[in-house]
Amino acid sequence: MPTPNSPQSHRRSWAYAVTAIIVLTVQQGWPAERVTVLAVSLLVLIALITSAGQGGE
């Protein structure tokens, strides 16, 4: 069971945050192309942050 500060817990937090942002943009009526660009951008940003946080391991 992951602790509140475990890396697995942080990964879930990112997933929930991205999902919430994407749902809100769809509810606000954003065009599908913009939602897709936003989703891809967020996923790339998270990947960069995650890899930087691991110290290149």
mmCIF file of C-alpha atoms in Angstrom:
data_model
loop_
_atom_site.group_PDB
_atom_site.id
_atom_site.type_symbol
_atom_site.label_atom_id
_atom_site.label_comp_id
_atom_site.label_asym_id
_atom_site.label_seq_id
_atom_site.Cartn_x
_atom_site.Cartn_y
_atom_site.Cartn_z
ATOM 1 C CA MET A 1 0.000 0.000 0.000
ATOM 2 C CA PRO A 2 1.571 3.320 -1.038
ATOM 3 C CA THR A 3 2.158 5.981 1.567
ATOM 4 C CA PRO A 4 0.906 9.541 0.939
ATOM 5 C CA ASN A 5 4.402 10.703 -0.092
ATOM 6 C CA SER A 6 5.339 7.691 -2.202
ATOM 7 C CA PRO A 7 6.234 8.093 -5.889
ATOM 8 C CA GLN A 8 3.276 5.920 -6.835
ATOM 9 C CA SER A 9 0.924 8.287 -5.007
ATOM 10 C CA HIS A 10 2.360 11.275 -6.904
ATOM 11 C CA ARG A 11 1.888 9.480 -10.233
ATOM 12 C CA ARG A 12 -1.775 8.978 -9.423
ATOM 13 C CA SER A 13 -2.099 12.643 -8.497
ATOM 14 C CA TRP A 14 -0.764 13.650 -11.916
ATOM 15 C CA ALA A 15 -3.240 11.332 -13.615
ATOM 16 C CA TYR A 16 -6.169 12.757 -11.674
ATOM 17 C CA ALA A 17 -5.066 16.331 -12.351
ATOM 18 C CA VAL A 18 -4.684 15.752 -16.100
ATOM 19 C CA THR A 19 -8.033 13.967 -16.253
ATOM 20 C CA ALA A 20 -9.761 16.813 -14.410
ATOM 21 C CA ILE A 21 -8.231 19.431 -16.706
ATOM 22 C CA ILE A 22 -9.219 17.522 -19.837
ATOM 23 C CA VAL A 23 -12.781 16.976 -18.570
ATOM 24 C CA LEU A 24 -13.122 20.684 -17.776
ATOM 25 C CA THR A 25 -11.911 21.712 -21.222
ATOM 26 C CA VAL A 26 -14.391 19.357 -22.885
ATOM 27 C CA GLN A 27 -17.210 20.682 -20.679
ATOM 28 C CA GLN A 28 -16.246 24.247 -21.619
ATOM 29 C CA GLY A 29 -16.720 23.367 -25.280
ATOM 30 C CA TRP A 30 -13.112 23.420 -26.468
ATOM 31 C CA PRO A 31 -12.631 21.999 -29.977
ATOM 32 C CA ALA A 32 -11.294 18.435 -30.066
ATOM 33 C CA GLU A 33 -8.053 19.544 -31.723
ATOM 34 C CA ARG A 34 -7.238 21.956 -28.868
ATOM 35 C CA VAL A 35 -8.113 19.351 -26.217
ATOM 36 C CA THR A 36 -5.787 16.874 -27.919
ATOM 37 C CA VAL A 37 -2.942 19.403 -28.080
ATOM 38 C CA LEU A 38 -3.457 20.266 -24.414
ATOM 39 C CA ALA A 39 -3.510 16.598 -23.361
ATOM 40 C CA VAL A 40 -0.337 15.799 -25.285
ATOM 41 C CA SER A 41 1.400 18.893 -23.915
ATOM 42 C CA LEU A 42 0.480 17.990 -20.337
ATOM 43 C CA LEU A 43 1.669 14.407 -20.759
ATOM 44 C CA VAL A 44 4.997 15.542 -22.210
ATOM 45 C CA LEU A 45 5.419 18.048 -19.382
ATOM 46 C CA ILE A 46 4.718 15.354 -16.787
ATOM 47 C CA ALA A 47 7.186 12.995 -18.474
ATOM 48 C CA LEU A 48 9.877 15.683 -18.376
ATOM 49 C CA ILE A 49 9.193 16.509 -14.733
ATOM 50 C CA THR A 50 9.169 12.838 -13.771
ATOM 51 C CA SER A 51 12.433 12.083 -15.574
ATOM 52 C CA ALA A 52 14.110 15.173 -14.102
ATOM 53 C CA GLY A 53 12.912 14.198 -10.645
ATOM 54 C CA GLN A 54 14.528 10.790 -10.965
ATOM 55 C CA GLY A 55 17.925 12.343 -11.527
ATOM 56 C CA GLY A 56 18.387 10.617 -14.859
ATOM 57 C CA GLU A 57 18.058 7.132 -13.372
#
